[in-house]
mmCIF file of C-alpha atoms in Angstrom:
data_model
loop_
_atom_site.group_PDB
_atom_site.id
_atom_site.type_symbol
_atom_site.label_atom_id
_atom_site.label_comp_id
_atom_site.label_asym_id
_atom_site.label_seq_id
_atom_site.Cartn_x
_atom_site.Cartn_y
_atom_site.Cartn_z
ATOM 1 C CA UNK A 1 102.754 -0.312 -110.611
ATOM 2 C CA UNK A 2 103.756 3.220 -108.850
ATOM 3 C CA UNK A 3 107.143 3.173 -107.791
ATOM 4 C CA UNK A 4 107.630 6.494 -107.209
ATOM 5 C CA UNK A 5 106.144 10.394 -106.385
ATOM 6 C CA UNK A 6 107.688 12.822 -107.028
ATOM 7 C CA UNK A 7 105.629 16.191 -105.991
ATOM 8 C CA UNK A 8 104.537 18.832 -103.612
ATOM 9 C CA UNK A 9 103.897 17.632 -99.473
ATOM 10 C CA UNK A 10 100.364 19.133 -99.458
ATOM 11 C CA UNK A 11 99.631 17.538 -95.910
ATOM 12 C CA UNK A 12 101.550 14.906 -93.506
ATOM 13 C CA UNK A 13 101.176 13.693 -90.174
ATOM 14 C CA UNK A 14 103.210 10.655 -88.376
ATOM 15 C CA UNK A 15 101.698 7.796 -90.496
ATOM 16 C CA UNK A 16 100.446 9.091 -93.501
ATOM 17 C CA UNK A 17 101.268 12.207 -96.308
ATOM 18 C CA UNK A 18 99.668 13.575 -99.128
ATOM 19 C CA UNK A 19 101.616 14.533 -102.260
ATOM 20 C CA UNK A 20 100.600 16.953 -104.687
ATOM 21 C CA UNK A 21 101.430 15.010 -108.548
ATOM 22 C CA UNK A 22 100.501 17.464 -111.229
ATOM 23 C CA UNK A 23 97.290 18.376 -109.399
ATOM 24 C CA UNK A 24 96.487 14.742 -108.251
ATOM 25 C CA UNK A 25 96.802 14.202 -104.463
ATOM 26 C CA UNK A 26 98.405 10.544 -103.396
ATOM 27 C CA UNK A 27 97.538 9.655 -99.747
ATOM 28 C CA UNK A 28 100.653 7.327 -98.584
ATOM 29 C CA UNK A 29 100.581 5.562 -95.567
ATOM 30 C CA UNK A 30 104.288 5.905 -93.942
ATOM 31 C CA UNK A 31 106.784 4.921 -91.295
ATOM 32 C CA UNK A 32 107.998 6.649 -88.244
ATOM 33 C CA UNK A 33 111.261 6.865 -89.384
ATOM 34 C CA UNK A 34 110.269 8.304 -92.815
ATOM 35 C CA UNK A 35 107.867 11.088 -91.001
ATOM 36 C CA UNK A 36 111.154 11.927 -89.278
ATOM 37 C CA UNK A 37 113.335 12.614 -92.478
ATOM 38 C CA UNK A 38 111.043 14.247 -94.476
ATOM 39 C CA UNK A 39 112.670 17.547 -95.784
ATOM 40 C CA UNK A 40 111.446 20.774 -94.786
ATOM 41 C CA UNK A 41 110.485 22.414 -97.920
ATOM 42 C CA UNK A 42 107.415 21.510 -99.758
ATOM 43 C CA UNK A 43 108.927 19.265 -102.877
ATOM 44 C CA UNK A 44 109.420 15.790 -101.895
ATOM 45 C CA UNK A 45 110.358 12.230 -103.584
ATOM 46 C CA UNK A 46 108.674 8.740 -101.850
ATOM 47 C CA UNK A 47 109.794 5.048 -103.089
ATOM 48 C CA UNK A 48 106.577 3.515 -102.673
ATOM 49 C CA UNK A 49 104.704 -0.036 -102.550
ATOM 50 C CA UNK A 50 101.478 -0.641 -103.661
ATOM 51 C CA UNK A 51 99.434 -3.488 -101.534
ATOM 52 C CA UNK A 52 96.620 -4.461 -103.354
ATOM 53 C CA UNK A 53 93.821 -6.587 -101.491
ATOM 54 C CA UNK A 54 90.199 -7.170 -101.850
ATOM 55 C CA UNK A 55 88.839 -4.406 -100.010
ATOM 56 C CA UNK A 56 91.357 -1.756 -100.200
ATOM 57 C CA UNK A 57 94.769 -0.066 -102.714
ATOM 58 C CA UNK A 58 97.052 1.003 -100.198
ATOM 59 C CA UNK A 59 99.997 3.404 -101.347
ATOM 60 C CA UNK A 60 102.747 3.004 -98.824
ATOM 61 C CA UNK A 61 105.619 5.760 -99.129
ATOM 62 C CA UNK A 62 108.911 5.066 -98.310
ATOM 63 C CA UNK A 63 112.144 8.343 -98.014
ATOM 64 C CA UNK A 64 114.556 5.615 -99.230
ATOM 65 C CA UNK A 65 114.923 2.637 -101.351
ATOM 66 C CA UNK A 66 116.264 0.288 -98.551
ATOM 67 C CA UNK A 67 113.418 1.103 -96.075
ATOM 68 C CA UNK A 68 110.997 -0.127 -99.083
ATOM 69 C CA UNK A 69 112.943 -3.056 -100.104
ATOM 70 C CA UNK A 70 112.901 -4.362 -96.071
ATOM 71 C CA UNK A 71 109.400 -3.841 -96.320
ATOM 72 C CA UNK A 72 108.895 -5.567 -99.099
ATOM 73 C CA UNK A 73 111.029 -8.464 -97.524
ATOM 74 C CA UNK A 74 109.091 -7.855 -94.460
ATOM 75 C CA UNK A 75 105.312 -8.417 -96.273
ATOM 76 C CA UNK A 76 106.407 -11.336 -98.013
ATOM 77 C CA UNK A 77 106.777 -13.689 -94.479
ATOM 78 C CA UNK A 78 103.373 -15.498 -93.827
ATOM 79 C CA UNK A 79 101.584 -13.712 -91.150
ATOM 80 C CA UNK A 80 103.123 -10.366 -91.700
ATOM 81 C CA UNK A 81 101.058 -7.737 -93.134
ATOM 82 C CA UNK A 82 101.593 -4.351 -94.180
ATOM 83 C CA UNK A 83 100.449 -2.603 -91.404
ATOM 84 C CA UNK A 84 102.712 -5.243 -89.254
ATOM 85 C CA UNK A 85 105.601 -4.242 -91.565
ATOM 86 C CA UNK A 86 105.039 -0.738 -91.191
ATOM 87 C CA UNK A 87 104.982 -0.718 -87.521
ATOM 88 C CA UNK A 88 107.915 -2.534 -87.532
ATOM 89 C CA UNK A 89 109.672 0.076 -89.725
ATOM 90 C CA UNK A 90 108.481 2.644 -87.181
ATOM 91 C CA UNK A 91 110.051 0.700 -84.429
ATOM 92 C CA UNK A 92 113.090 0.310 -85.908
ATOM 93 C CA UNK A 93 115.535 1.893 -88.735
ATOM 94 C CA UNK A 94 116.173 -0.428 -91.448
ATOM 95 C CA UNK A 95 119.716 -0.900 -90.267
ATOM 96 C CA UNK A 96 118.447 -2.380 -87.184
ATOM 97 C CA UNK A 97 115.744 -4.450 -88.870
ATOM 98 C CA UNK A 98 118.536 -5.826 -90.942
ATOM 99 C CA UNK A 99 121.170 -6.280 -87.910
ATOM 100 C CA UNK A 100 118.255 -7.988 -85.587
ATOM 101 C CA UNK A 101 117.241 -10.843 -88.559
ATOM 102 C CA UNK A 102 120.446 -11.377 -89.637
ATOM 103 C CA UNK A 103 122.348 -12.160 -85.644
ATOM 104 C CA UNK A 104 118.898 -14.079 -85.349
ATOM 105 C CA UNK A 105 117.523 -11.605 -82.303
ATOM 106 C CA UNK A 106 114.240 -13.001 -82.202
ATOM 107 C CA UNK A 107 113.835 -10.681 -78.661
ATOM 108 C CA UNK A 108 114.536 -7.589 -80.644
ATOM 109 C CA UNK A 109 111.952 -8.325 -83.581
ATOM 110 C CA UNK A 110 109.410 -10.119 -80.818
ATOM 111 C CA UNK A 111 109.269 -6.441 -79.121
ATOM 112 C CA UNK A 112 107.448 -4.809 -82.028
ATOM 113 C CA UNK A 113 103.707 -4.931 -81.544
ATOM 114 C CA UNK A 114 101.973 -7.481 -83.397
ATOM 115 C CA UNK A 115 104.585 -9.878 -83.624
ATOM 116 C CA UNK A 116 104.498 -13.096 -81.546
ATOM 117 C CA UNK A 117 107.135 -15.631 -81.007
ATOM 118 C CA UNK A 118 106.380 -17.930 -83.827
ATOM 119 C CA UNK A 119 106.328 -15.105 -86.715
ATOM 120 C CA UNK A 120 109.481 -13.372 -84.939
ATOM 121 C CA UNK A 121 111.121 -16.773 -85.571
ATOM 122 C CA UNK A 122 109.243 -17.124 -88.639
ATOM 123 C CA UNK A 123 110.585 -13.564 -89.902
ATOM 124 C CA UNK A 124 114.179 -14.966 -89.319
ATOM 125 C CA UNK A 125 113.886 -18.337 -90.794
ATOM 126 C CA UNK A 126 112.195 -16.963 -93.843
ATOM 127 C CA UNK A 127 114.481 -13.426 -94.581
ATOM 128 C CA UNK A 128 118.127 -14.101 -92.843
ATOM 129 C CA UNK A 129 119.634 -15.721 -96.373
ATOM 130 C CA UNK A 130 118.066 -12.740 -98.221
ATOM 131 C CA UNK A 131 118.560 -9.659 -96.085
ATOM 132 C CA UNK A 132 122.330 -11.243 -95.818
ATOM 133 C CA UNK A 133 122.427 -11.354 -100.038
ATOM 134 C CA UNK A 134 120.507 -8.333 -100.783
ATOM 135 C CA UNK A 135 122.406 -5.975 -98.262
ATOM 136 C CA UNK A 136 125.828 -7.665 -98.418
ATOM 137 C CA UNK A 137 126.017 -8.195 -94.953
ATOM 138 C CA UNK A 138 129.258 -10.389 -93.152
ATOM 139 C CA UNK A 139 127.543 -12.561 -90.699
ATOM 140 C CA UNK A 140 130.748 -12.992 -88.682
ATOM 141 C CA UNK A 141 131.019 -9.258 -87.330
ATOM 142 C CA UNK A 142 126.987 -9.696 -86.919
ATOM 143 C CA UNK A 143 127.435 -12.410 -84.718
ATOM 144 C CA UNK A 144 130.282 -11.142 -82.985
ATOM 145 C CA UNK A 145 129.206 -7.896 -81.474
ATOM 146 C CA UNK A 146 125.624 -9.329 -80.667
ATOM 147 C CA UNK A 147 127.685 -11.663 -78.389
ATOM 148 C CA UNK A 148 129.221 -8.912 -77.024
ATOM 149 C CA UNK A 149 125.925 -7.010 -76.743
ATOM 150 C CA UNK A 150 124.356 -10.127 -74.904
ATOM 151 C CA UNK A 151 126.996 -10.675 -71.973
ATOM 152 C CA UNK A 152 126.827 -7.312 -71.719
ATOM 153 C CA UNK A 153 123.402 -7.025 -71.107
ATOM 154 C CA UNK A 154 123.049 -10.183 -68.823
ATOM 155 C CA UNK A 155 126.175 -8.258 -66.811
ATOM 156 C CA UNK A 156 123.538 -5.071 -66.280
ATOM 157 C CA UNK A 157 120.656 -7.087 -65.713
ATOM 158 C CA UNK A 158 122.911 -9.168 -62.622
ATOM 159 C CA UNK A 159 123.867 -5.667 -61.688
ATOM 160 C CA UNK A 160 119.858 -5.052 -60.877
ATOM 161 C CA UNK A 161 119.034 -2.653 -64.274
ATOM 162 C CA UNK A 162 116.134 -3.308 -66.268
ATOM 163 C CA UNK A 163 116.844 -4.720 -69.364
ATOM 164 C CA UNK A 164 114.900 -2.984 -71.805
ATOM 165 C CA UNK A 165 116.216 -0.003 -70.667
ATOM 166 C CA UNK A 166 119.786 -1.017 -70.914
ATOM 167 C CA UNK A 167 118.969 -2.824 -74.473
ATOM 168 C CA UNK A 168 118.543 0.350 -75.925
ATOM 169 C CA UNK A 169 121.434 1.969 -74.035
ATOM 170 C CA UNK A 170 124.086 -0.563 -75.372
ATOM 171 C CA UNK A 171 122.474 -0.521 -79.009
ATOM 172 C CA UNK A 172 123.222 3.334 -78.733
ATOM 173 C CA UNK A 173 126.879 2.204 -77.364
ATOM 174 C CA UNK A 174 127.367 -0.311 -80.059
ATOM 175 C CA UNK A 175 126.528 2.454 -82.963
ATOM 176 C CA UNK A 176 129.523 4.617 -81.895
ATOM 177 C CA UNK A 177 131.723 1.842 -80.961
ATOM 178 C CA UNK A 178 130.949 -1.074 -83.203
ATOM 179 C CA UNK A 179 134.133 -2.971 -81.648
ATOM 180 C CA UNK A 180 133.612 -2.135 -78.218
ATOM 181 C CA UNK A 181 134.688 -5.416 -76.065
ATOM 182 C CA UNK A 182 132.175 -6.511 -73.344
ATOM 183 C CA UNK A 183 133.953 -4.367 -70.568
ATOM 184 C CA UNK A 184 133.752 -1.511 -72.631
ATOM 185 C CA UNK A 185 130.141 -1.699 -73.022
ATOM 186 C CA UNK A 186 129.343 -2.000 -69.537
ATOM 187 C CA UNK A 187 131.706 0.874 -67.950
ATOM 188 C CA UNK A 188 129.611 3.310 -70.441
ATOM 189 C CA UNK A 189 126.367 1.866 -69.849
ATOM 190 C CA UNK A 190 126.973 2.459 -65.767
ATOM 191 C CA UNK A 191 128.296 5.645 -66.425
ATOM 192 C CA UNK A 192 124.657 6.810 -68.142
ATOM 193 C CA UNK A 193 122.594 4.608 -66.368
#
């Protein structure tokens, strides 16, 4: 029904905004990761969603038209609601939503709170053909550097280093050095550890 608002950022905080249409304030419910890349000056444009139930409209607001469509993707797995989804997209960019369903990193998408075992698995089963299709994604370099990423985390965690800590190290290590071999990885995880 909406799809889009295009007007003035009368209020925000980190989960929700308020845009000024033509003198007709829209209250949408955002992620993290939008409240983060919302421009500075007043005029702003939100991709949204609108989740209609029996009890409540809810106008979710999205900075681009990926975040929204892994949302969408997101709300459309049994169990997962919006406010599931949008937690999720706080947790995560929608890069790494994308990267953890399609290598199958039920870990990664079991972290978020909210999500259990079964609907991490659930999330996988259901969305890794589409997020591959939609986002033209090669599985093989997927698969390959979340290999990489694994030994290299089992390495650290041997070594006596907590593993979420690390996880989020050698994510940051993969993003500047997709190829990195398993080596790699772990002489500049020690080195900032």
């Amino acid at each position: 029904m909406i799809t889009q608002v295009r007007g003035r950022l009368v209020e925000k905080s980190p989960t929700e905004v308020v845009v000024d249409c033509n003198g007709v304030g829209y209250l949408l419910h955002i992620s993290l990761n939008t409240f983060s890349s919302l421009p500075e000056n007043e005029n702003v444009v939100l991709y949204t969603h609108l989740s209609i139930r029996e009890d409540a409209h809810t106008l979710f607001g999205f900075i681009s038209k990926k975040e929204r469509e892994v949302f969408k993707l997101l709300i459309s797995v049994s169990g997962v609601g919006p406010s599931i989804a949008r937690t999720m997209c706080s947790s995560m960019t929608s890069e790494e939503i994308q990267n953890a369903i399609a290598s199958e990193n039920v870990a990664l998408i079991q972290s978020v709170k909210g999500i259990g075992a079964k609907t991490a698995q659930r999330v996988i089963v259901d969305l890794k053909d589409k997020i591959l299709k939609t986002f033209h994604m090669d599985e093989v370099s997927l698969s390959v550097s979340n290999t990489n990423k694994d030994e290299a985390l089992s390495a650290l965690e041997v070594l006596g280093f907590n593993r979420k800590q690390s996880d989020k190290l050698v994510s940051a290590i993969l993003k500047e050095n997709s190829d990195a071999s398993v080596e790699q990885i772990i002489k500049l995880a020690l080195k900032s550890l």
